[in-house]
PDB file of C-alpha atoms and ligand atoms in Angstrom:
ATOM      1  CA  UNK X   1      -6.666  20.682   5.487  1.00 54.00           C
ATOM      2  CA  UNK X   2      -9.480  18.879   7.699  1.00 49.00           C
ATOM      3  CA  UNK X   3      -8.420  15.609   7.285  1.00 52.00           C
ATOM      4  CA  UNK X   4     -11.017  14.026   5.474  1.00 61.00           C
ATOM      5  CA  UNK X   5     -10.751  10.728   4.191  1.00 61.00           C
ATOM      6  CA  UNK X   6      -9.998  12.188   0.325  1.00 68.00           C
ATOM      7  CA  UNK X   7      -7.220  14.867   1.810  1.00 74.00           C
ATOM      8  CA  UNK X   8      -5.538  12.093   3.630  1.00 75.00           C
ATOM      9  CA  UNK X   9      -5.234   9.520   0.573  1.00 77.00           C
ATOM     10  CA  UNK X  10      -3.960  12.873  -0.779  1.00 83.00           C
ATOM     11  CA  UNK X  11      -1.618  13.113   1.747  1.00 86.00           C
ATOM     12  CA  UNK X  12      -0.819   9.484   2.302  1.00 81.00           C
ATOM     13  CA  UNK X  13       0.120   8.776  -1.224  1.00 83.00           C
ATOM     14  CA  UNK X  14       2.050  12.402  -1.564  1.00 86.00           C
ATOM     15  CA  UNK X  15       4.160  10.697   1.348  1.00 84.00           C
ATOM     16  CA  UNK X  16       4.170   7.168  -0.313  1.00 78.00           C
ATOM     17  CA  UNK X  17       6.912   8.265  -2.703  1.00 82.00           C
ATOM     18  CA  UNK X  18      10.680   8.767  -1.580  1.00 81.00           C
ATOM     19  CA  UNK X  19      11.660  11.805  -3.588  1.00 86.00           C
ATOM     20  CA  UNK X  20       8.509  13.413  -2.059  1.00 89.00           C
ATOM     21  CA  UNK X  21       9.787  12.399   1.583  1.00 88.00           C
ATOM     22  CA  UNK X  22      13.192  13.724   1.064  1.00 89.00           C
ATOM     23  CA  UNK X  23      11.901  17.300  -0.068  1.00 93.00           C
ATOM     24  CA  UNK X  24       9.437  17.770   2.901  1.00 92.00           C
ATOM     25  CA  UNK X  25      12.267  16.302   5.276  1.00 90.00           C
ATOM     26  CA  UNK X  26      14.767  19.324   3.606  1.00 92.00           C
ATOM     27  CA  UNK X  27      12.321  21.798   3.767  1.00 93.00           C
ATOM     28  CA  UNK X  28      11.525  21.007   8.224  1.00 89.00           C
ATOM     29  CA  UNK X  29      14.230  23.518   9.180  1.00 86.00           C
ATOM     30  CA  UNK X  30      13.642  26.460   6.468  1.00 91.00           C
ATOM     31  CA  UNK X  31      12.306  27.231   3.104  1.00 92.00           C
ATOM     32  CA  UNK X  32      14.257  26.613   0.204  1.00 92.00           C
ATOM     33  CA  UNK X  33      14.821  27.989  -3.110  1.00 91.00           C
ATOM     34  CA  UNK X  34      13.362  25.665  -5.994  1.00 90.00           C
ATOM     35  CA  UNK X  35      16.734  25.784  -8.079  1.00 89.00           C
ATOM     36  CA  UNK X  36      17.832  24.225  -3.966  1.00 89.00           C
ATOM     37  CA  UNK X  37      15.515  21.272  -3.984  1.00 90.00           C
ATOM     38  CA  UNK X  38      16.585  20.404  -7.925  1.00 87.00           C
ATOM     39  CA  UNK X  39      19.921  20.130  -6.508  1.00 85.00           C
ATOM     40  CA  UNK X  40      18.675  17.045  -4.103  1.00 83.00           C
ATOM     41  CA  UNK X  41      16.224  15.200  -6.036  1.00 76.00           C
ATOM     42  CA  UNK X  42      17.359  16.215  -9.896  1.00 76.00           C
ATOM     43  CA  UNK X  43      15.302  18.978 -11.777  1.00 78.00           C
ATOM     44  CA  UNK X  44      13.405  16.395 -14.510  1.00 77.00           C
ATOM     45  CA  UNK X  45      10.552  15.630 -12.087  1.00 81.00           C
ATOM     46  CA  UNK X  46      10.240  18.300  -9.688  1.00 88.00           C
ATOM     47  CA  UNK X  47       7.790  20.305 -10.924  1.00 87.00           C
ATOM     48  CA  UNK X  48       5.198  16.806 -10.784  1.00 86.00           C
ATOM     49  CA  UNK X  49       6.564  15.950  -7.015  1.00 89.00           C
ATOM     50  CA  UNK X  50       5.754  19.758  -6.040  1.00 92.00           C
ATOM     51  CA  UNK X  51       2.773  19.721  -7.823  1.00 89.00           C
ATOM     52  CA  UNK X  52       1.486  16.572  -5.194  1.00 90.00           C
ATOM     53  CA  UNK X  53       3.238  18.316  -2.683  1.00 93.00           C
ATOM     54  CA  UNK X  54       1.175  21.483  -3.112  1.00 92.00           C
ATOM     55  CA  UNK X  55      -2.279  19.311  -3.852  1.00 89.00           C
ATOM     56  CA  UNK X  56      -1.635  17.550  -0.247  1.00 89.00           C
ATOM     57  CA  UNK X  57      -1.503  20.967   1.357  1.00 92.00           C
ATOM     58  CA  UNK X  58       1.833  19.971   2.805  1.00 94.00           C
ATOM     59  CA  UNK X  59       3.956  22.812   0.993  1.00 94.00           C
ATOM     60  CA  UNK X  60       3.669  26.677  -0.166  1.00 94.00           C
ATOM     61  CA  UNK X  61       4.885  27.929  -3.231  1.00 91.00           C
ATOM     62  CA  UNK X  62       6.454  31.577  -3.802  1.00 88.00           C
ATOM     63  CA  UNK X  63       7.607  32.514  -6.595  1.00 83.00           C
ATOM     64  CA  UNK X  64      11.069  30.479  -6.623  1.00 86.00           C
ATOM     65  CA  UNK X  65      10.687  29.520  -3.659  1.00 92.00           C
ATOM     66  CA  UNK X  66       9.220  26.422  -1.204  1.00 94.00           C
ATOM     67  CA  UNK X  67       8.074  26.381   2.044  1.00 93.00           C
ATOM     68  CA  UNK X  68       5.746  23.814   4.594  1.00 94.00           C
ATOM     69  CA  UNK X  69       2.592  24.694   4.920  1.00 94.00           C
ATOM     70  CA  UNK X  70       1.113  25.223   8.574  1.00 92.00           C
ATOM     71  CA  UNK X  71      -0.152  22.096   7.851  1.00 91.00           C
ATOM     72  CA  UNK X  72       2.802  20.477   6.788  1.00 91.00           C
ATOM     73  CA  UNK X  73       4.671  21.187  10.002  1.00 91.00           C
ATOM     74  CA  UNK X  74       2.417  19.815  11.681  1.00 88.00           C
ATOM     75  CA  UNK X  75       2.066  16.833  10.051  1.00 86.00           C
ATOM     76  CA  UNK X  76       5.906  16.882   9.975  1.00 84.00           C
ATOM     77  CA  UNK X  77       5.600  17.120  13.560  1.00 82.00           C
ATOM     78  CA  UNK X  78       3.430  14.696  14.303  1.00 76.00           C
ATOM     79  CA  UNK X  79       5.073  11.621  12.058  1.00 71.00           C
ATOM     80  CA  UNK X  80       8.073  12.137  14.203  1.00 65.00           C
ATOM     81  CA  UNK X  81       6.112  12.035  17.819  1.00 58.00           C
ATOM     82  CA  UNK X  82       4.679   8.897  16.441  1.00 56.00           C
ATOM     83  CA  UNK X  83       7.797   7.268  15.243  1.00 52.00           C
ATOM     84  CA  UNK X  84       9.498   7.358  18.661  1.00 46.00           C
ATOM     85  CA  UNK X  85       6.750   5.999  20.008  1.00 42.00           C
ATOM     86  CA  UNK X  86       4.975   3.390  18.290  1.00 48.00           C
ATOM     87  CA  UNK X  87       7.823   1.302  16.206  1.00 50.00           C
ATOM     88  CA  UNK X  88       7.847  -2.436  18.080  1.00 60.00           C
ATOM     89  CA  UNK X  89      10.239  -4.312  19.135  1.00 65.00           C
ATOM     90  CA  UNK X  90      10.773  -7.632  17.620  1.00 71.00           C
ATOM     91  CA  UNK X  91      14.423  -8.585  18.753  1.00 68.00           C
ATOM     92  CA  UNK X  92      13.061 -11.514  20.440  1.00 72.00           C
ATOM     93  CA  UNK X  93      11.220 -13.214  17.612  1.00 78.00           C
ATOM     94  CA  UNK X  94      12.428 -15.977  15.674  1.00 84.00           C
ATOM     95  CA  UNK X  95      12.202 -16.457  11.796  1.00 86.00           C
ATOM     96  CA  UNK X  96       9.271 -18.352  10.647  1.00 90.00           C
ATOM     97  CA  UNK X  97       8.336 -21.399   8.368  1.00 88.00           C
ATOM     98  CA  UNK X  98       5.494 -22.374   6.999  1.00 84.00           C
ATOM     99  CA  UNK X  99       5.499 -26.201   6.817  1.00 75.00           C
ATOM    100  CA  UNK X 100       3.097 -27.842   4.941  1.00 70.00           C
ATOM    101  CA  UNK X 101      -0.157 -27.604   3.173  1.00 71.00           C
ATOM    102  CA  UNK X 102      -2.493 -29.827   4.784  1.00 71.00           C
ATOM    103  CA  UNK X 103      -5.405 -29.638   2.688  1.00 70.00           C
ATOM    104  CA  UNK X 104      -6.669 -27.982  -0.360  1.00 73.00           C
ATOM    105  CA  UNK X 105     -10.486 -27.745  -0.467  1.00 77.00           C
ATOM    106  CA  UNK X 106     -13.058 -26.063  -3.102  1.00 76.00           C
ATOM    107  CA  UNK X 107     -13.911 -22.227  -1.840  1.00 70.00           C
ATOM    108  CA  UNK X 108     -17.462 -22.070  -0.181  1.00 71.00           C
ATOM    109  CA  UNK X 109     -17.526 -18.318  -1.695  1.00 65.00           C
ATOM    110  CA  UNK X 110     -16.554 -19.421  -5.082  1.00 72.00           C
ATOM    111  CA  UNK X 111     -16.176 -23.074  -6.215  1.00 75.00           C
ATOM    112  CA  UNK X 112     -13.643 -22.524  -9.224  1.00 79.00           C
ATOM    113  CA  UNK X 113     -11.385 -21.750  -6.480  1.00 82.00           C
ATOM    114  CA  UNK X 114      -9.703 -23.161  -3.415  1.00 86.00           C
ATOM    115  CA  UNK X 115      -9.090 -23.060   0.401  1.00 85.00           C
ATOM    116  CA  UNK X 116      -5.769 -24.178   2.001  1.00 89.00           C
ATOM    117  CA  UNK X 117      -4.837 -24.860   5.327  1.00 90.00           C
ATOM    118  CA  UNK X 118      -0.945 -24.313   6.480  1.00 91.00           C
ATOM    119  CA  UNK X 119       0.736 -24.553   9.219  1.00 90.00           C
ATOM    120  CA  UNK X 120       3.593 -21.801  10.432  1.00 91.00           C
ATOM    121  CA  UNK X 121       6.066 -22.686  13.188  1.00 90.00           C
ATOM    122  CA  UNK X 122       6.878 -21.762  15.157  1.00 91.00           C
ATOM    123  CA  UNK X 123       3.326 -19.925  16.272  1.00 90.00           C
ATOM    124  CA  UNK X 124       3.455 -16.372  15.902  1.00 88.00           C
ATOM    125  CA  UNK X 125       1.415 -16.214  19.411  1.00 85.00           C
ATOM    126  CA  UNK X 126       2.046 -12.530  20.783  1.00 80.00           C
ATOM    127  CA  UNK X 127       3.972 -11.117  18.078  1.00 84.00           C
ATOM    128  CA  UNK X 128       0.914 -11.018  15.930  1.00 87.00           C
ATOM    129  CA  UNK X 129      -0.207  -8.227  16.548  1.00 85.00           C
ATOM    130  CA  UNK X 130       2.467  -6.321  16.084  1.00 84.00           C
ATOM    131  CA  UNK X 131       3.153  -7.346  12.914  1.00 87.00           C
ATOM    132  CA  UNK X 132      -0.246  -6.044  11.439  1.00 85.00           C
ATOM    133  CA  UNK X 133       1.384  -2.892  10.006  1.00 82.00           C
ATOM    134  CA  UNK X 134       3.826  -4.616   7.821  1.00 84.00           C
ATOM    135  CA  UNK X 135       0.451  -5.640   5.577  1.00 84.00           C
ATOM    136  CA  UNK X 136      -1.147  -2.468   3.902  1.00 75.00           C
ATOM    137  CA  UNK X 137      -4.760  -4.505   3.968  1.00 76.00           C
ATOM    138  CA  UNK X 138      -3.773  -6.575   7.353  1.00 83.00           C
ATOM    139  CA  UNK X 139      -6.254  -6.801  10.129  1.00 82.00           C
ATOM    140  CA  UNK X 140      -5.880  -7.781  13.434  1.00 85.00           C
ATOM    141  CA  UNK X 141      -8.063  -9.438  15.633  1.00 84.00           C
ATOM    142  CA  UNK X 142      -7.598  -9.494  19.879  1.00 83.00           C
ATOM    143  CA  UNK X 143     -10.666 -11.785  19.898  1.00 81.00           C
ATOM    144  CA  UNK X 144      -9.939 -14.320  17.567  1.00 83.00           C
ATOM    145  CA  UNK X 145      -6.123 -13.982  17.991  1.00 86.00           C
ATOM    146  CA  UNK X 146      -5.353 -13.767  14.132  1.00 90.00           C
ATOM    147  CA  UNK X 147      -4.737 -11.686  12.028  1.00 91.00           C
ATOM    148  CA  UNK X 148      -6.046 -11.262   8.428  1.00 89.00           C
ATOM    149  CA  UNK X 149      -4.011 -10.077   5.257  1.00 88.00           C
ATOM    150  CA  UNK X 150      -6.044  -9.562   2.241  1.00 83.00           C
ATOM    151  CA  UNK X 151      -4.381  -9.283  -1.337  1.00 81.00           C
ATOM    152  CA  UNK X 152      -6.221  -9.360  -4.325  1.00 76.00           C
ATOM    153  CA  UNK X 153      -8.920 -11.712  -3.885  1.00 78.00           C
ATOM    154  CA  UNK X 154      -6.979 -14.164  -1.410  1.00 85.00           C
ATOM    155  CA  UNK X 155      -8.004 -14.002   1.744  1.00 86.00           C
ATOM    156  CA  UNK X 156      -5.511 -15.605   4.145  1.00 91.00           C
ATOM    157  CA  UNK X 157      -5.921 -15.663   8.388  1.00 92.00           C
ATOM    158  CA  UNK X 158      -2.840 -16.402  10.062  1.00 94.00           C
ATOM    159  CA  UNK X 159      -3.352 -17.812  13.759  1.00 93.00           C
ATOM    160  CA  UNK X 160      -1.186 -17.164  16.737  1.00 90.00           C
ATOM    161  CA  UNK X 161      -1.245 -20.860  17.355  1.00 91.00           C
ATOM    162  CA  UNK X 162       0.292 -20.758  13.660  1.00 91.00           C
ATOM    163  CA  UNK X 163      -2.936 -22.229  11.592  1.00 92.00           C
ATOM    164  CA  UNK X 164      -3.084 -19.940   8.714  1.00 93.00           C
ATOM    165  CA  UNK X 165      -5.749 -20.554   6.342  1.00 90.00           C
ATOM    166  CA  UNK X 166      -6.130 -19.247   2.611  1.00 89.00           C
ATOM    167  CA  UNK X 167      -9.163 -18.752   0.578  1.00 85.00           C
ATOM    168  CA  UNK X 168      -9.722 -17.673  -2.973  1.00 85.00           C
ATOM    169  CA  UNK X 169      -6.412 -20.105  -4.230  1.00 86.00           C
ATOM    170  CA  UNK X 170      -6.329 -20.407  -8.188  1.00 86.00           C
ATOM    171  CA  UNK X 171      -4.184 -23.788  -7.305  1.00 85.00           C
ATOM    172  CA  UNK X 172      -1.475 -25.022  -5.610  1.00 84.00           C
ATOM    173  CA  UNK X 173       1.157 -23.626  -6.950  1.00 88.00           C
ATOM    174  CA  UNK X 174      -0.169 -19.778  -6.190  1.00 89.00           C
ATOM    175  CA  UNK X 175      -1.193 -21.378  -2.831  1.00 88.00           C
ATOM    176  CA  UNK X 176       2.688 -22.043  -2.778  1.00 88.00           C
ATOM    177  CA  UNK X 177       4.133 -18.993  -3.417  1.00 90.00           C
ATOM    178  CA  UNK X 178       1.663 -16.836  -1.916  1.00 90.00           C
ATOM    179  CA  UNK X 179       2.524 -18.549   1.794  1.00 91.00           C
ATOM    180  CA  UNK X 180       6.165 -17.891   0.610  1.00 92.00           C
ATOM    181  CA  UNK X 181       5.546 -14.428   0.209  1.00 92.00           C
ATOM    182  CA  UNK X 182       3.989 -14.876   3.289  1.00 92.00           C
ATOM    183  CA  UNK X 183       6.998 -16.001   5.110  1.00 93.00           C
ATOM    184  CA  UNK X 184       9.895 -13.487   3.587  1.00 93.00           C
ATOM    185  CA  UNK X 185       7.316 -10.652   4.535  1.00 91.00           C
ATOM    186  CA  UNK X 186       7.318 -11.499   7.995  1.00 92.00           C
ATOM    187  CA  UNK X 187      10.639 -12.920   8.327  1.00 92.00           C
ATOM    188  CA  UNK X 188      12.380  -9.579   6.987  1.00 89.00           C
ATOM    189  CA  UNK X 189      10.109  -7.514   9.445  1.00 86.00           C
ATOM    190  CA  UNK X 190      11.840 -10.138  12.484  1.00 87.00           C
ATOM    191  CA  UNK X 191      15.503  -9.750  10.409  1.00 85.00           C
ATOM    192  CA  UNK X 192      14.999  -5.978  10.848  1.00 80.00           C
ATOM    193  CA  UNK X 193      13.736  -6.049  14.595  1.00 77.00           C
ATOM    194  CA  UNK X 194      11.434  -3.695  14.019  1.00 68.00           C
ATOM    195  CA  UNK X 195       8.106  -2.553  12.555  1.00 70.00           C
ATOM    196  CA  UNK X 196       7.083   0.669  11.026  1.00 66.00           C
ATOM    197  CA  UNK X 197       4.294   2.444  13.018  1.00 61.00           C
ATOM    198  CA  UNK X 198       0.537   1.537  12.390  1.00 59.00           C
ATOM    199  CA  UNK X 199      -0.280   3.315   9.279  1.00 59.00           C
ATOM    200  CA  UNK X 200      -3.666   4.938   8.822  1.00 60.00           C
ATOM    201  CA  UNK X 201      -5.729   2.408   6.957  1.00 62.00           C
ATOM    202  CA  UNK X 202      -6.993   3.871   3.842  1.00 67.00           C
ATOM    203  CA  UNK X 203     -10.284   2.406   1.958  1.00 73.00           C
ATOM    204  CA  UNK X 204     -10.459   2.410  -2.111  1.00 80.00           C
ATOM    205  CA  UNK X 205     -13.768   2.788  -3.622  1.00 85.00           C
ATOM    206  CA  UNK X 206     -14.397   2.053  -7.244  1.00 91.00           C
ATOM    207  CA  UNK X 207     -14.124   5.968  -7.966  1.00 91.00           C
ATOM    208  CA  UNK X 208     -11.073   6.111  -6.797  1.00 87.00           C
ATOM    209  CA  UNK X 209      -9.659   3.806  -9.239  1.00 93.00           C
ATOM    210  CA  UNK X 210     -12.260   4.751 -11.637  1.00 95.00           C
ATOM    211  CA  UNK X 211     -11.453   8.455 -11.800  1.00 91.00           C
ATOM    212  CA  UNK X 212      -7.084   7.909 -12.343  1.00 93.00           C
ATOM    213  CA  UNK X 213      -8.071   5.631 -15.419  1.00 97.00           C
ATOM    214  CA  UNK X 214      -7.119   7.201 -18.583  1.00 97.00           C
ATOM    215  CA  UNK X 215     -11.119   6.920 -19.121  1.00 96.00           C
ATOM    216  CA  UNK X 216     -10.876   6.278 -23.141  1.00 97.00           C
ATOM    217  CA  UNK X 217     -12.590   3.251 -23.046  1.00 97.00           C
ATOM    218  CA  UNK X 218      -9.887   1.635 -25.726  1.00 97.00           C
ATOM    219  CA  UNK X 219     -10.799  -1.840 -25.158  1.00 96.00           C
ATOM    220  CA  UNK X 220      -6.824  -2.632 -25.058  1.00 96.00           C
ATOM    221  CA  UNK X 221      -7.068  -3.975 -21.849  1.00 96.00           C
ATOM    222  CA  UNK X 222      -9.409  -6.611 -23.553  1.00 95.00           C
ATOM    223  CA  UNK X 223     -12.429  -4.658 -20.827  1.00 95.00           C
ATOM    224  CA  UNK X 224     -15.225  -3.086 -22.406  1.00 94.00           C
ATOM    225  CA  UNK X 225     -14.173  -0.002 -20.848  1.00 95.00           C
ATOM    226  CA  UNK X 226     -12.906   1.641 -18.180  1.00 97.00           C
ATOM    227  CA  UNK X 227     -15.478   1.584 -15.613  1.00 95.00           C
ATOM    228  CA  UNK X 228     -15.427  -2.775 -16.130  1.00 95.00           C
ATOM    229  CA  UNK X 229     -11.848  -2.328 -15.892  1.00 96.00           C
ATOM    230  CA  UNK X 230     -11.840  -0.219 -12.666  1.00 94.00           C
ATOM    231  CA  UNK X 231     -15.025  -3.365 -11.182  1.00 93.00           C
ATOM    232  CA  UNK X 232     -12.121  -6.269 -12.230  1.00 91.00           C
ATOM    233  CA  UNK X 233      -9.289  -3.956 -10.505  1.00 90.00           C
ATOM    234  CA  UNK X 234     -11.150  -3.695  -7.160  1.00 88.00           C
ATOM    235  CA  UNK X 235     -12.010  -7.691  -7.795  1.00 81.00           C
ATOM    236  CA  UNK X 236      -8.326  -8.761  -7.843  1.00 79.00           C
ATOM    237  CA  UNK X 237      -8.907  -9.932 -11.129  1.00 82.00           C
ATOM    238  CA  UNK X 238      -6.419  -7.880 -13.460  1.00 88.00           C
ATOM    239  CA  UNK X 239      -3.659  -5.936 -12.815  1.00 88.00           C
ATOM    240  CA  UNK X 240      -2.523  -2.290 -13.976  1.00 92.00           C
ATOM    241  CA  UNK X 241      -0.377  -4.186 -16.343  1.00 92.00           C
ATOM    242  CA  UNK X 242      -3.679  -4.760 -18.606  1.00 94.00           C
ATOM    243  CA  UNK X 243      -4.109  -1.191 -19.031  1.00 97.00           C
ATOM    244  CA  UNK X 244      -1.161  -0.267 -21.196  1.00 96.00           C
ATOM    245  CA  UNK X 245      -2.320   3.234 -21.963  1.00 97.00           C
ATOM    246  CA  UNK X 246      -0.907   4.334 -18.831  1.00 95.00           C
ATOM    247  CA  UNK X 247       2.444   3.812 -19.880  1.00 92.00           C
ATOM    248  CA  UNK X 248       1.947   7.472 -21.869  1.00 93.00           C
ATOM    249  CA  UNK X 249       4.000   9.873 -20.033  1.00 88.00           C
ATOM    250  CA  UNK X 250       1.356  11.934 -19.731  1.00 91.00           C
ATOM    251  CA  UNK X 251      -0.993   9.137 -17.706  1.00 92.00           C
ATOM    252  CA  UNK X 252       2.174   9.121 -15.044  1.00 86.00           C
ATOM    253  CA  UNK X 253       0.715  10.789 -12.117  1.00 83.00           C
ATOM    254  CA  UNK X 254      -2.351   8.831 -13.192  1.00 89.00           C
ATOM    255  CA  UNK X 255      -0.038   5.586 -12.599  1.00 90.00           C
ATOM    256  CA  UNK X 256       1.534   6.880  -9.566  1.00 84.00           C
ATOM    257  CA  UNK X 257      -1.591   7.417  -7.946  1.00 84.00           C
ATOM    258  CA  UNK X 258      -3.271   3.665  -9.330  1.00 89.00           C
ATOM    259  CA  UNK X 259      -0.033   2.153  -7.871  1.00 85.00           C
ATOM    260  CA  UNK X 260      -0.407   3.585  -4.601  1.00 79.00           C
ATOM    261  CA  UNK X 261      -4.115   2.936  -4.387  1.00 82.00           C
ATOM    262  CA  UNK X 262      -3.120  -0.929  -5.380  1.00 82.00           C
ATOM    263  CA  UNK X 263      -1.908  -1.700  -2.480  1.00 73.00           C
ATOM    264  CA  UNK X 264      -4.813  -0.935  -0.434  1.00 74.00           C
ATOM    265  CA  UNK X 265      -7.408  -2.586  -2.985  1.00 70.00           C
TER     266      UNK X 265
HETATM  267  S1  LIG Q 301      -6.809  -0.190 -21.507  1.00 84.32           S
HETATM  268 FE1  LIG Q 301      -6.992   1.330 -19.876  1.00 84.32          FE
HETATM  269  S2  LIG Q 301      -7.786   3.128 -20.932  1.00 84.32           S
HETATM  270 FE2  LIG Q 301      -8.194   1.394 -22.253  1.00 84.32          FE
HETATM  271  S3  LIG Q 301     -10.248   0.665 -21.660  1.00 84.32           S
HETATM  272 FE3  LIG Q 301      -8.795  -0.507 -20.486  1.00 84.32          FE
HETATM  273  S4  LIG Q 301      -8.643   0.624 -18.573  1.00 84.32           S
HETATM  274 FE4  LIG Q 301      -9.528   2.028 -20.037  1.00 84.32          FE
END
C-alpha cells in the first residue's frame, strides 16, 4: 500500500465500521485462527468484513488463518501514536445555545432557497478549532476565525464571536433543526471533554458514488438512471433512501461503502 488517495478511502472506510475495528484490534498481538475471530464478531458476516479487510491491505489470509499485514501494523501503530497525542481537551468549555434566528434572506447562489443568520452563545472563540474534527466535511479557518461545516447542500460558517450563518435553507423549519443538530453535535463533543483526532479528510468524486450504484438504470429512484442519480447524490438533493435496489443483500457492501462515502459528500 502507497497511500494513494483510492487505498486510503479503502482503508478509511474498512476502519469506519466497528466489527472491522474489533478484528484488526484482536489480531495486534498475534494471528488468529478464522473459526477465533467468528467467535468475537459472530460467523454470518465475516467472510464480507475480511473480505474489506484483505482489499485495504490491512490483513493476510492463510488458509484458516488471519494475520496483519506489514502494512496493517503499521497503520495499527501509527493510529495509536496519534491518539495519545492529538485528542483535545475540552474540560473547560461550556455547552452551547444557539439563540435566535435573526434573519432569513433569499440565497445569492440560488434564489428558491435561503440564508439565515444565528447567533450561538456563548462564542465558541478558541475552542473552534478544535472542534473541526467532530464534522466529517468541517473546515477550519485561522484567518477568518470560523469554521465551516458543509452537509448536503447547506453551507453553514460558525464564528468564534458566535455569528453562524447558513446558506442553501429550504425554510425555516430545516433552518431550525439543522442549527439544533448543530448544537447537540457540539454540545456532546463538550459533554464528552474530548475530541477524536483530526481525521484525514477524504474527497468524493462522482465516480466514486457512481461506480457502488447498482448501475441498472431502473428508474425506481424516479432518476433517469444511475449516473443522474449519482449528479443529485453529490448535489445534496436525494438521499440513498431513493435508491431502493440497494436494499438486495447482494448490493450490501455496495451500501456500506455509499454510506460511508455519504458522509463526506
Ligand atoms: S434506483 Fe438505484 S439502481 Fe435504480 S436507477 Fe436509481 S440509482 Fe440506479
Amino acid at each position: 500500500m502507497s497511500g494513494n488517495v483510492n487505498e486510503t478511502k479503502l482503508v478509511n472506510f474498512a476502519m469506519a465500521n466497528k466489527a472491522r475495528r474489533k478484528i484488526i484490534n484482536f489480531l495486534a498481538n498475534c494471528d488468529r485462527g478464522i473459526e477465533e475471530i467468528g467467535g468475537i464478531n459472530g460467523k454470518e458476516t465475516l467472510d464480507f468484513h475480511l473480505k474489506i479487510l484483505q482489499e485495504a491491505g490491512l490483513i493476510e489470509l492463510e488458509e484458516r488463518n488471519v494475520k496483519l499485514s506489514e502494512y496493517g501494523k503499521n497503520f495499527l501503530k501509527g493510529k495509536k501514536e496519534n491518539a495519545t497525542e492529538e485528542i483535545k481537551d475540552l474540560s473547560q468549555a461550556k455547552p452551547v445555545e444557539i439563540a435566535e434566528i435573526r434573519q432569513l434572506l433569499p440565497c445569492i447562489a440560488d434564489s428558491s432557497k435561503f440564508r439565515v443568520i444565528a447567533n450561538m452563545t456563548p462564542p465558541l472563540g478558541g475552542i473552534l478549532k478544535i472542534l473541526e474534527p467532530i464534522f466529517p466535511r468541517g473546515n477550519y479557518s485561522d484567518i477568518k476565525d470560523s469554521l465551516i461545516v458543509k452537509r448536503g447542500e447547506i453551507i453553514t460558517t460558525i464564528f468564534g464571536s458566535g455569528k453562524v450563518s447558513m446558506r442553501m435553507i429550504k425554510n425555516e423549519d430545516e433552518a431550525r433543526e439543522e442549527l439544533e443538530n448543530l448544537r447537540n453535535n457540539i454540545n456532546e463533543a463538550i459533554l464528552k471533554g474530548v475530541v477524536p483526532a483530526p481525521r484525514e479528510k477524504i474527497r468524493v468524486e462522482l465516480m466514486d458514488i457512481y461506480k457502488y450504484l447498482p448501475q441498472t438504470n431502473c428508474g425506481k429512484c424516479d432518476e433517469q438512471g444511475c449516473y443522474s442519480f449519482a449528479i443529485k447524490f453529490m448535489a445534496g438533493q436525494v438521499t440513498l433512501e431513493k435508491c431502493t435496489p440497494l436494499k438486495e443483500p447482494k448490493y450490501a457492501y455496495n451500501e456500506e461503502q455509499l454510506q460511508f462515502l455519504a458522509v463526506y459528500v
